[in-house]
Structures are given as structure tokens and as C-alpha cells.
PDB file of C-alpha atoms in Angstrom:
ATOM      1  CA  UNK A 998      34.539 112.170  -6.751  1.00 46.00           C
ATOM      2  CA  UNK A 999      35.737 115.299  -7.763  1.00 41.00           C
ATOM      3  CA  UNK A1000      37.679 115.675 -10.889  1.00 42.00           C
ATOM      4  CA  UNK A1001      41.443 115.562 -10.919  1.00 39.00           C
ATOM      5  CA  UNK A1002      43.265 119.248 -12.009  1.00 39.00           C
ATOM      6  CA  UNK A1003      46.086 120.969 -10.966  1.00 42.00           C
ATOM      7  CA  UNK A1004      46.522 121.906  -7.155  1.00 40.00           C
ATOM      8  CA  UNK A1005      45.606 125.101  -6.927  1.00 40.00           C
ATOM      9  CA  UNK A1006      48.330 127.655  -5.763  1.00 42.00           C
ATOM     10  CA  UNK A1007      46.558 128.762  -2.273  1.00 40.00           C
ATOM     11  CA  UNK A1008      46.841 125.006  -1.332  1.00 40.00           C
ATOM     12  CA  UNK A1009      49.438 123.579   0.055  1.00 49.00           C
ATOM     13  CA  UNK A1010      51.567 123.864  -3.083  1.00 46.00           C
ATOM     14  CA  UNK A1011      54.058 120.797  -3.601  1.00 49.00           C
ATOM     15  CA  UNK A1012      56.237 122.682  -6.673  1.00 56.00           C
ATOM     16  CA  UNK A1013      58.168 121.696  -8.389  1.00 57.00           C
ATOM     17  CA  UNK A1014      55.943 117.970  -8.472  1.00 77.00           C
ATOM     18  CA  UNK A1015      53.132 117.779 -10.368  1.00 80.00           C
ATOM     19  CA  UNK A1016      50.396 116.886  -8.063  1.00 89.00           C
ATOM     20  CA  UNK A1017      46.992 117.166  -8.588  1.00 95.00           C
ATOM     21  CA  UNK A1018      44.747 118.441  -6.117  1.00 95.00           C
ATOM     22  CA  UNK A1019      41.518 116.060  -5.190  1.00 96.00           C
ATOM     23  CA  UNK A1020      39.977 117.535  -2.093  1.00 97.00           C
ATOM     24  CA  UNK A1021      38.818 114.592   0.552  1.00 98.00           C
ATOM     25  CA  UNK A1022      35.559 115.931   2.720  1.00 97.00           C
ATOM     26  CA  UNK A1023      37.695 113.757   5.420  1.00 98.00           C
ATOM     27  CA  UNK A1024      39.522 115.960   7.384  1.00 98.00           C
ATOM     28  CA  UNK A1025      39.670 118.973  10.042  1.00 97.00           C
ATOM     29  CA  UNK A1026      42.071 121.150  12.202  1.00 97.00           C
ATOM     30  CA  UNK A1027      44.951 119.855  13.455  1.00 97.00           C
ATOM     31  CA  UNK A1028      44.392 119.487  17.109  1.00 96.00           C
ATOM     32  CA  UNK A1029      45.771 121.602  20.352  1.00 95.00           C
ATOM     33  CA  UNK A1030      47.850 123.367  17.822  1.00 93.00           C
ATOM     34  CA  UNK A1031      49.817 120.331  16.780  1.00 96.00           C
ATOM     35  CA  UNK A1032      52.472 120.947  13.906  1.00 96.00           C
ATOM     36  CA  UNK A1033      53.129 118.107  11.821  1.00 97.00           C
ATOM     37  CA  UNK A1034      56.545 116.509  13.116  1.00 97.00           C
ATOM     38  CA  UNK A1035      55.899 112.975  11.750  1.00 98.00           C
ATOM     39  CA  UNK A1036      55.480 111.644   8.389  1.00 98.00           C
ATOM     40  CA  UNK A1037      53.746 108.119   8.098  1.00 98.00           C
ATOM     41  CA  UNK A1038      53.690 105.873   5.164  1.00 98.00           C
ATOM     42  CA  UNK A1039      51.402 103.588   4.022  1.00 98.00           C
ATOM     43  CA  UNK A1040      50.235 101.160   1.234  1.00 98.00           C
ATOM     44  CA  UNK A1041      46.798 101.343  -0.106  1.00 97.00           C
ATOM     45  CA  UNK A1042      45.882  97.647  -0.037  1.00 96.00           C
ATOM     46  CA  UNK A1043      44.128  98.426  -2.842  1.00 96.00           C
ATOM     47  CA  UNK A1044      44.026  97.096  -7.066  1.00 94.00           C
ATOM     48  CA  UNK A1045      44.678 100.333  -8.454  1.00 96.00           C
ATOM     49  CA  UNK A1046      45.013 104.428  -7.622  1.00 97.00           C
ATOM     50  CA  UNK A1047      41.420 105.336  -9.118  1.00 97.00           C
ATOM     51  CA  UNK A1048      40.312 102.637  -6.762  1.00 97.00           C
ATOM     52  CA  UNK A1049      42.345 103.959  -3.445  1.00 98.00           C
ATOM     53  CA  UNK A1050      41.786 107.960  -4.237  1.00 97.00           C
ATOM     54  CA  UNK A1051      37.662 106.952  -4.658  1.00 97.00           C
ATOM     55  CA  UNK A1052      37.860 105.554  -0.902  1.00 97.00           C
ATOM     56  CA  UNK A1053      39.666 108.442  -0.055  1.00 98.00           C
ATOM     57  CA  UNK A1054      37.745 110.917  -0.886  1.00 97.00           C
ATOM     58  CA  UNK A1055      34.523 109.184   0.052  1.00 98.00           C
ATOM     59  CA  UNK A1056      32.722 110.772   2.790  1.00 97.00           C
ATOM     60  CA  UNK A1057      31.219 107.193   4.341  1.00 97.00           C
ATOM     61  CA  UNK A1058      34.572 105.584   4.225  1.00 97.00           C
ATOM     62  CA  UNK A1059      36.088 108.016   6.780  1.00 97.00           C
ATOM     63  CA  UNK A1060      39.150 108.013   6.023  1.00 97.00           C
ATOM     64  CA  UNK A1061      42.015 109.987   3.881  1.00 98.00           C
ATOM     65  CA  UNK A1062      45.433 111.122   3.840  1.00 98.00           C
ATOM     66  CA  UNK A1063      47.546 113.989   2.933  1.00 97.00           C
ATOM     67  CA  UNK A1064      49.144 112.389  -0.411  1.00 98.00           C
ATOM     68  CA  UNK A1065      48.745 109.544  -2.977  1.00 98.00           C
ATOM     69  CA  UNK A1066      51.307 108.216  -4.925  1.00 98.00           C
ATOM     70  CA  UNK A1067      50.444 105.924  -8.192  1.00 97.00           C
ATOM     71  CA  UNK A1068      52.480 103.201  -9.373  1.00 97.00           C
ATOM     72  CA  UNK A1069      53.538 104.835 -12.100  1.00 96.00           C
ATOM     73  CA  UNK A1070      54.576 108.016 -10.337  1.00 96.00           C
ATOM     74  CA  UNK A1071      51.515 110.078 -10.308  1.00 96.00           C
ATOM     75  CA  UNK A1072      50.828 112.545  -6.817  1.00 97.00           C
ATOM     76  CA  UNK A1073      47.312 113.546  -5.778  1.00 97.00           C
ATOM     77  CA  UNK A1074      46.447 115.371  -3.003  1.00 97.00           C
ATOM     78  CA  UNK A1075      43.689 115.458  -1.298  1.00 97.00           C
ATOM     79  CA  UNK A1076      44.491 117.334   2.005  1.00 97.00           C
ATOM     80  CA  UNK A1077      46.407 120.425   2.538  1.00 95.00           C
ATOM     81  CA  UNK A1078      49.812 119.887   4.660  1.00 95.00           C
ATOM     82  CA  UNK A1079      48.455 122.182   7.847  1.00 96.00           C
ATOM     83  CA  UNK A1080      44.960 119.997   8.123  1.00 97.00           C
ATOM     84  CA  UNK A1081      44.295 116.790   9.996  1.00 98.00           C
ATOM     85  CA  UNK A1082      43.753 113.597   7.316  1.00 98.00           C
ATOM     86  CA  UNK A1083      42.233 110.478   9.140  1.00 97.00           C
ATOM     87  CA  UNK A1084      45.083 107.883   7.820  1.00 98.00           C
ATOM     88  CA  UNK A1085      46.581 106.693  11.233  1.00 96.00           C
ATOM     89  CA  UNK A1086      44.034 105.656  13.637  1.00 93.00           C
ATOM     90  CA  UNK A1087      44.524 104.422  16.790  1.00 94.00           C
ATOM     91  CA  UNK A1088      48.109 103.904  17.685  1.00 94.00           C
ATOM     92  CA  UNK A1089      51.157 105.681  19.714  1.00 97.00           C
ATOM     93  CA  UNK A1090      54.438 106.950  18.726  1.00 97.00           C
ATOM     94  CA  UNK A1091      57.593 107.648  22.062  1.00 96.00           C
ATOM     95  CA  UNK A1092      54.201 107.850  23.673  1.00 96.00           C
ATOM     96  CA  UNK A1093      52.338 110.307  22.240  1.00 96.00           C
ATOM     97  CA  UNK A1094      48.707 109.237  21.075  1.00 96.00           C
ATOM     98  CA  UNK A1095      46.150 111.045  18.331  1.00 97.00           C
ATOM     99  CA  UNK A1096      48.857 110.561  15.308  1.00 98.00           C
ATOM    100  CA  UNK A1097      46.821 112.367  12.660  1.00 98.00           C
ATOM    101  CA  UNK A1098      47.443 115.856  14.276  1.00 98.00           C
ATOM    102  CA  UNK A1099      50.875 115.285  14.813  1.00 98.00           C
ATOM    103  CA  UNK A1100      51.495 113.798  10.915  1.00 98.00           C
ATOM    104  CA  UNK A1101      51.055 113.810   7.451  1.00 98.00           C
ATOM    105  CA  UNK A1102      49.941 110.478   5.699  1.00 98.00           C
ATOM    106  CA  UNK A1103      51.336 109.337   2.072  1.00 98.00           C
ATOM    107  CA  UNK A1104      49.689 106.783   1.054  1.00 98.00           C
ATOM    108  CA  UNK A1105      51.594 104.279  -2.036  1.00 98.00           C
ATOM    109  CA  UNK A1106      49.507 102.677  -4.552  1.00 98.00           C
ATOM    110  CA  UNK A1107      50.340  99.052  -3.636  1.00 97.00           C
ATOM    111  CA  UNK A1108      48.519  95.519  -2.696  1.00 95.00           C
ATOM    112  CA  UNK A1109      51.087  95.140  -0.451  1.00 91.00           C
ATOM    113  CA  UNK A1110      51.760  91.357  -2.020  1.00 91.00           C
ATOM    114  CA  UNK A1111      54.735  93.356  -4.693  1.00 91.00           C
ATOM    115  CA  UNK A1112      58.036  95.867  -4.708  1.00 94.00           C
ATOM    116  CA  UNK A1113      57.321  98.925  -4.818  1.00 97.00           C
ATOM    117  CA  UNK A1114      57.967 100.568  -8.471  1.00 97.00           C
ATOM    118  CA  UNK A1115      61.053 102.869  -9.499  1.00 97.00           C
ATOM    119  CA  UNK A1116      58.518 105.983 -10.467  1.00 96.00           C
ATOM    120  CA  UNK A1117      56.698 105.609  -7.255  1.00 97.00           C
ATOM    121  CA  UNK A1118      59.648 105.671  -5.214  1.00 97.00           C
ATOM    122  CA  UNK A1119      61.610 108.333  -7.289  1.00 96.00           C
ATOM    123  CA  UNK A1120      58.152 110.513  -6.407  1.00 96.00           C
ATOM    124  CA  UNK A1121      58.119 109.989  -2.800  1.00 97.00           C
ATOM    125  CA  UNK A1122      61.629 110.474  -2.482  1.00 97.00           C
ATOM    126  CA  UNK A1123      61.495 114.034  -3.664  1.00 96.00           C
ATOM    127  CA  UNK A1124      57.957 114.687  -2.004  1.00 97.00           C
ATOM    128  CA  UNK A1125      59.537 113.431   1.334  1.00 97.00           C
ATOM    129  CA  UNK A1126      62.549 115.322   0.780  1.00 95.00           C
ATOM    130  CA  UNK A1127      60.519 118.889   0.548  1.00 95.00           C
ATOM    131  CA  UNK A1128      58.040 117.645   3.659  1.00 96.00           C
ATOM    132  CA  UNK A1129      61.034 117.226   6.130  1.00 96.00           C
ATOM    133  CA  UNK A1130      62.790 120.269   4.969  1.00 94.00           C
ATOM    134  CA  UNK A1131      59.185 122.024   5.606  1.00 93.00           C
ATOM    135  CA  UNK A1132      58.527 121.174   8.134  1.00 95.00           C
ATOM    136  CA  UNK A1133      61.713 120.581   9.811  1.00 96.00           C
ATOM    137  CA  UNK A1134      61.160 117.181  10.196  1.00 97.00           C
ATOM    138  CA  UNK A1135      64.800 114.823  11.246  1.00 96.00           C
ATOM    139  CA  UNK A1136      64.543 111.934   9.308  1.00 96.00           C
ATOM    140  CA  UNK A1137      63.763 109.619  12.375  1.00 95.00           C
ATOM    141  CA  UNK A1138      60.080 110.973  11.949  1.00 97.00           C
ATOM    142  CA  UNK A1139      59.509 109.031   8.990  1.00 98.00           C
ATOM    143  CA  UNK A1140      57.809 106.284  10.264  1.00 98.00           C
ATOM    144  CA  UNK A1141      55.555 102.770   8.684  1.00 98.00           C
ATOM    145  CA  UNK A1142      52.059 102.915   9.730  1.00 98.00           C
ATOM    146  CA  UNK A1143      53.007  99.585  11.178  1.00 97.00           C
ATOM    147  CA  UNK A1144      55.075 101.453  13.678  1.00 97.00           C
ATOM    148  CA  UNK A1145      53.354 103.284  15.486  1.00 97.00           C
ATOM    149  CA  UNK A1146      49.907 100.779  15.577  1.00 97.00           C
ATOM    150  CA  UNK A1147      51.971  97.292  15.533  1.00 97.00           C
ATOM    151  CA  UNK A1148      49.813  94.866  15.312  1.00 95.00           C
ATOM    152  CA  UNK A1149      46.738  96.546  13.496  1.00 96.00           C
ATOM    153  CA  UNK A1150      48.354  97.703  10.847  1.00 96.00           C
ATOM    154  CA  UNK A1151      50.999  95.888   8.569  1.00 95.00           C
ATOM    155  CA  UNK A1152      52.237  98.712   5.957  1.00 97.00           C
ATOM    156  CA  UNK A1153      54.336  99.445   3.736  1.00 97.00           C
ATOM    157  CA  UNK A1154      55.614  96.137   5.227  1.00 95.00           C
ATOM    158  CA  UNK A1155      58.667  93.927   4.604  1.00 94.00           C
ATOM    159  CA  UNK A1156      58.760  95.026   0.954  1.00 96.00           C
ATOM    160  CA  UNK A1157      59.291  98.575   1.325  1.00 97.00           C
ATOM    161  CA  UNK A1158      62.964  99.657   0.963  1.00 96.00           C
ATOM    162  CA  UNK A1159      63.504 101.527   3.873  1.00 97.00           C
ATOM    163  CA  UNK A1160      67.403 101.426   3.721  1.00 95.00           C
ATOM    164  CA  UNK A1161      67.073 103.404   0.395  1.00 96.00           C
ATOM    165  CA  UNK A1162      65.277 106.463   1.869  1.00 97.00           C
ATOM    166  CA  UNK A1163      67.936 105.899   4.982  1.00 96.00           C
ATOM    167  CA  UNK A1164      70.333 106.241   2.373  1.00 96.00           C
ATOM    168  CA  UNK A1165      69.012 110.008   1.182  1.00 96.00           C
ATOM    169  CA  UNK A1166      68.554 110.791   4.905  1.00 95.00           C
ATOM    170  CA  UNK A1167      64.840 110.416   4.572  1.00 97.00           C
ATOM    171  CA  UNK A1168      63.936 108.246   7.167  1.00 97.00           C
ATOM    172  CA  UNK A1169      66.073 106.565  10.226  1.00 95.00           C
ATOM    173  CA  UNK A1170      69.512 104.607   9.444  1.00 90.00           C
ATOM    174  CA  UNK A1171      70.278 101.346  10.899  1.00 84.00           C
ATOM    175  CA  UNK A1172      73.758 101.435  13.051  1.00 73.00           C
ATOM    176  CA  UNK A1173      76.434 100.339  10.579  1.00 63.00           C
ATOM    177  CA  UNK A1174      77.930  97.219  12.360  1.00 57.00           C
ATOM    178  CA  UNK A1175      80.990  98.057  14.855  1.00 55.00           C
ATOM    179  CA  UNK A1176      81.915  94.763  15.946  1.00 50.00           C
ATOM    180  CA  UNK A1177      80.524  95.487  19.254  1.00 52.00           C
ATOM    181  CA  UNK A1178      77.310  93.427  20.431  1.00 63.00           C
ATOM    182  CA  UNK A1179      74.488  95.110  22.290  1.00 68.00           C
ATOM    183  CA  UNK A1180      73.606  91.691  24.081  1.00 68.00           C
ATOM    184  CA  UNK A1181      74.346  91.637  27.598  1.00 74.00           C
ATOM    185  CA  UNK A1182      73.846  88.442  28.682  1.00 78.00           C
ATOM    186  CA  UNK A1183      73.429  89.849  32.303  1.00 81.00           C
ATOM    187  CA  UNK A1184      70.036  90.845  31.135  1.00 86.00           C
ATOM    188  CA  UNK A1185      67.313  89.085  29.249  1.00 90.00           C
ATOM    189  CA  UNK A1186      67.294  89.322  26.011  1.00 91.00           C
ATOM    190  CA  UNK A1187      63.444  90.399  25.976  1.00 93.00           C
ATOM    191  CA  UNK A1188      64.311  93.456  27.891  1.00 92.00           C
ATOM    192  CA  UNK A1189      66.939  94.693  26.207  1.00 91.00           C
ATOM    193  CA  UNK A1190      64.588  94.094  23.326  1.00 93.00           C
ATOM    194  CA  UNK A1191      61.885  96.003  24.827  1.00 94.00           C
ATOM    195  CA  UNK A1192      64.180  98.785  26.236  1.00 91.00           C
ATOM    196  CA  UNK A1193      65.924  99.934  22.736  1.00 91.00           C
ATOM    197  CA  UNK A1194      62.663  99.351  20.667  1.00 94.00           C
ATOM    198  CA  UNK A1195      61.185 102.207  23.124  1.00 94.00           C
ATOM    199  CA  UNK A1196      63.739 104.330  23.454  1.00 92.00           C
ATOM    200  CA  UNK A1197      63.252 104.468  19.252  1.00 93.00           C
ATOM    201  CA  UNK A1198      59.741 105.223  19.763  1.00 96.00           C
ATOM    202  CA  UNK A1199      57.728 101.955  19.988  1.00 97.00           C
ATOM    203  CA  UNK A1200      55.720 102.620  22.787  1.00 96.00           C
ATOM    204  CA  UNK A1201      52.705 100.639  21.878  1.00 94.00           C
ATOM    205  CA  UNK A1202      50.880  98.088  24.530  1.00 93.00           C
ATOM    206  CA  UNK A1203      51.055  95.287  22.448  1.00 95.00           C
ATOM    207  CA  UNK A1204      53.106  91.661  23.284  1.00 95.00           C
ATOM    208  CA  UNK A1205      56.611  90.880  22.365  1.00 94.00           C
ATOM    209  CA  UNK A1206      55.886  88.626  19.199  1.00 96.00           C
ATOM    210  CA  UNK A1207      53.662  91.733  17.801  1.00 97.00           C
ATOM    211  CA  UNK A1208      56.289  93.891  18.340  1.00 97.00           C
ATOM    212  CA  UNK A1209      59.338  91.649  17.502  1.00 97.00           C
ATOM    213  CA  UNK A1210      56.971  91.463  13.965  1.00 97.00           C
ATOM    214  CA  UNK A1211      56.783  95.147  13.574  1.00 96.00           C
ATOM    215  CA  UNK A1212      60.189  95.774  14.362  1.00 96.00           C
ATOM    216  CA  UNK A1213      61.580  93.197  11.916  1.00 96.00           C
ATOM    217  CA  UNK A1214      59.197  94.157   8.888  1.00 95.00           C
ATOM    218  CA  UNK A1215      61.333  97.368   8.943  1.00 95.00           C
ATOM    219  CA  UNK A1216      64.484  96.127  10.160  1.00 95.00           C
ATOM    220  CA  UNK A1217      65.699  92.557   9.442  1.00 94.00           C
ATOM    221  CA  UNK A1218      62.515  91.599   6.855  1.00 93.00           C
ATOM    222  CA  UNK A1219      64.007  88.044   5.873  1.00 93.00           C
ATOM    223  CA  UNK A1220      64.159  87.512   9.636  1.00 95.00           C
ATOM    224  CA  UNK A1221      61.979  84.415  11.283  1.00 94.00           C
ATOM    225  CA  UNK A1222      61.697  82.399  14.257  1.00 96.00           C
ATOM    226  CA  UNK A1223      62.198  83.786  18.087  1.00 96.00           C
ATOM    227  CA  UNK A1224      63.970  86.810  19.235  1.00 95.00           C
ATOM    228  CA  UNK A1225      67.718  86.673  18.480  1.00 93.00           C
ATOM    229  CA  UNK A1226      70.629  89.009  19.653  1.00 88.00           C
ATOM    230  CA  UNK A1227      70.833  89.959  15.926  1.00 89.00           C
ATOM    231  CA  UNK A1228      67.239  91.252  16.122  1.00 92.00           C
ATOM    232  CA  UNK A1229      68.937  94.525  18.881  1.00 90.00           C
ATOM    233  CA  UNK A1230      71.952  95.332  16.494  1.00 88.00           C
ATOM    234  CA  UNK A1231      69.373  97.438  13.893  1.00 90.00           C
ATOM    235  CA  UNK A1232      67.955  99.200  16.813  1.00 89.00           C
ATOM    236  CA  UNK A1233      71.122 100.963  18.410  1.00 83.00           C
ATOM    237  CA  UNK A1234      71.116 104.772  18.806  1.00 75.00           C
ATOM    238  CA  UNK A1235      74.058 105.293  20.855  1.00 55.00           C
ATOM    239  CA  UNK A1236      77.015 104.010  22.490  1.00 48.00           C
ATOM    240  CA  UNK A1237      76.027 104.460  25.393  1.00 46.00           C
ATOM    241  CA  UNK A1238      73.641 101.089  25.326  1.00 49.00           C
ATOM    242  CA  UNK A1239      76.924  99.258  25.156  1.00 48.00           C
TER     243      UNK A1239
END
């Protein structure tokens, strides 16, 4: 693995963060021209940084993403912001396929069994915040890897704290409650389910229960048993669904 140092200027510079640049061999062009207009997040699954930023930048392993974030706050990265990381896989987002050339990965230091620590999300908070503005990114972009491959993939899971980056306007807000319900008991309440969790971007082909587990590791993580009318009211956009 190659030794940890200060990114070099002519790559990618994240400043004013501290990052340290540790080139990955796992990478390539972004694809068809593809600018990066997503940003996915994911935990490592992994006991500690050194151990996640070895398989990283291992050439067998095959995989890699743009940024990792330590527990204790610490940013490597290992690909440069207009290359193609392999840290998505198979999977769709509003129906668009080959994620990698359309993203850039982050990738938190985390077993995914614990909270997520104040110095790692202070750190992503201010990478994310200089990514969007980038890139011109809307914060609706920032997606969970469980997202866009429901199913397959489970991170940054229920113990992320999405509603704090919603908060900064770094990733999608929940509709504040109006009052008004989107259930229309005209309809069944599997399509309605279906219909607003696409028209948010969850186009994958996988069955309601996969989805309905997706949708509520993001949304309504204390949530269990079937679909409820409670399980639409995170997923509104618009008034015009009413």
C-alpha cells in the first residue's frame, strides 16, 4: 500500500481539509462523458480505517472509492473527483444504471453494528458541503448505497443520521408534517407506495418488502412490521400527490 502524505496539489485538491492522498490502482474514466451528479455513502463494514483503505487500494479486491473517512475524523483519498472509483456496483438510481460514472463514493469507517462518531460526521459534513457546491450537486443527490442497490447493499443503514445532513441541506429533507395524509384509500396502499418511492428515485427491480426495507432504513429506521400509511408521509415531494 502506498504510504499516506499530503494530496498533492494537481489532484483533486479538497482545501481547506486535510486529506491525504492514497492512490487506489482501482479506477478509470468516467464513462460517455458522465459528470458526477450523485454522491453515495457508504460504511466500510470493516474493524478499522488501515484495514478498509488496505482493501481499497488493493488491486485483487477490485474495488475503491473516491474518499475515506476515519472514526476519528481523518480523510484519505484515493481517487481524484473527475475519475470512476468502483464503490457502487450493480444498482439503478430514477433509472439510470452504471452508478460509478455518474458518482463519487465516501466511504465511513464503520462496522455498521454503532453511531457514527462526532469527528467523522463533522468531516463529511464539510467534505459534502464543498462536493455539492462543486459539482453543483442539489442535495437530493446524496444518496445511501442502500438506495440505489436495495437489497444488496445495506449502508450506512438505520444508524446513519440522515436528518442531520437534511438539516445543513446536504442530502434530501423529509416533508415536515402538514396535517394532510397522502393515503388515498381509493388506491392500494402498495401503489401509492411504489409510485412516490419512484418518483424519488427508487427505480430498482426488487419486491416490495426489499424496498419497504430500504426505504425505511433511511426514513422511519425504528419502523417494523407491514407497510403502513405512515411509511408514504417521509416520501412526499409535492402537493400535488395529495
Amino acid at each position: 500500500m502506498p504510504d499516506p502524505g499530503e494530496i498533492p496539489a494537481s489532484v483533486d485538491p479538497v482545501s481547506p481539509l486535510q486529506a491525504q492522498w492514497c492512490p487506489s490502482p482501482n479506477q478509470g474514466a468516467r464513462r460517455d462523458g458522465l459528470r458526477p451528479s450523485l454522491v453515495v455513502l457508504h460504511y466500510t463494514a470493516m474493524q478499522s480505517a488501515q484495514e478498509a483503505l488496505d482493501r481499497l487500494c488493493d488491486p485483487a479486491a477490485e474495488v475503491s472509492a473516491h474518499y475515506l473517512i476515519g472514526r476519528d475524523g481523518r480523510l484519505w483519498q484515493m481517487v481524484a473527483e473527475n475519475q470512476r472509483a468502483w464503490h457502487a456496483g450493480a444498482g439503478e438510481w430514477s433509472g439510470l444504471d452504471d452508478i460509478n460514472s455518474r458518482s463519487i463514493g465516501i466511504e465511513l469507517d464503520n462496522t455498521g453494528a454503532h453511531p457514527f462518531s462526532e469527528p467523522q460526521m463533522a468531516m463529511l459534513e464539510m467534505l459534502l458541503a464543498q462536493i455539492l457546491q462543486r459539482w453543483s450537486i442539489a442535495p437530493e443527490g446524496v444518496i445511501g448505497h442502500s438506495d440505489m442497490a436495495p437489497g444488496r447493499k445495506s449502508d450506512p443503514g438505520p444508524r446513519f443520521d440522515w436528518a442531520r445532513l437534511a438539516k445543513l441541506g446536504l442530502a434530501r429533507a423529509a416533508r415536515a408534517a402538514t396535517g394532510v395524509s397522502l393515503y388515498d384509500p381509493d388506491v392500494a396502499l402498495e401503489v401509492l407506495f411504489r409510485r412516490y418511492a419512484r418518483d424519488l428515485g427508487y427505480t430498482s427491480s426488487v419486491d416490495d418488502a426489499t424496498l419497504l426495507s430500504a426505504l425505511r432504513s433511511r426514513y422511519r429506521p425504528w419502523a417494523q412490521g407491514p407497510l403502513v400509511a405512515e411509511d408514504l408521509a417521509p416520501l412526499a415531494q409535492s402537493d400535488i400527490w395529495l
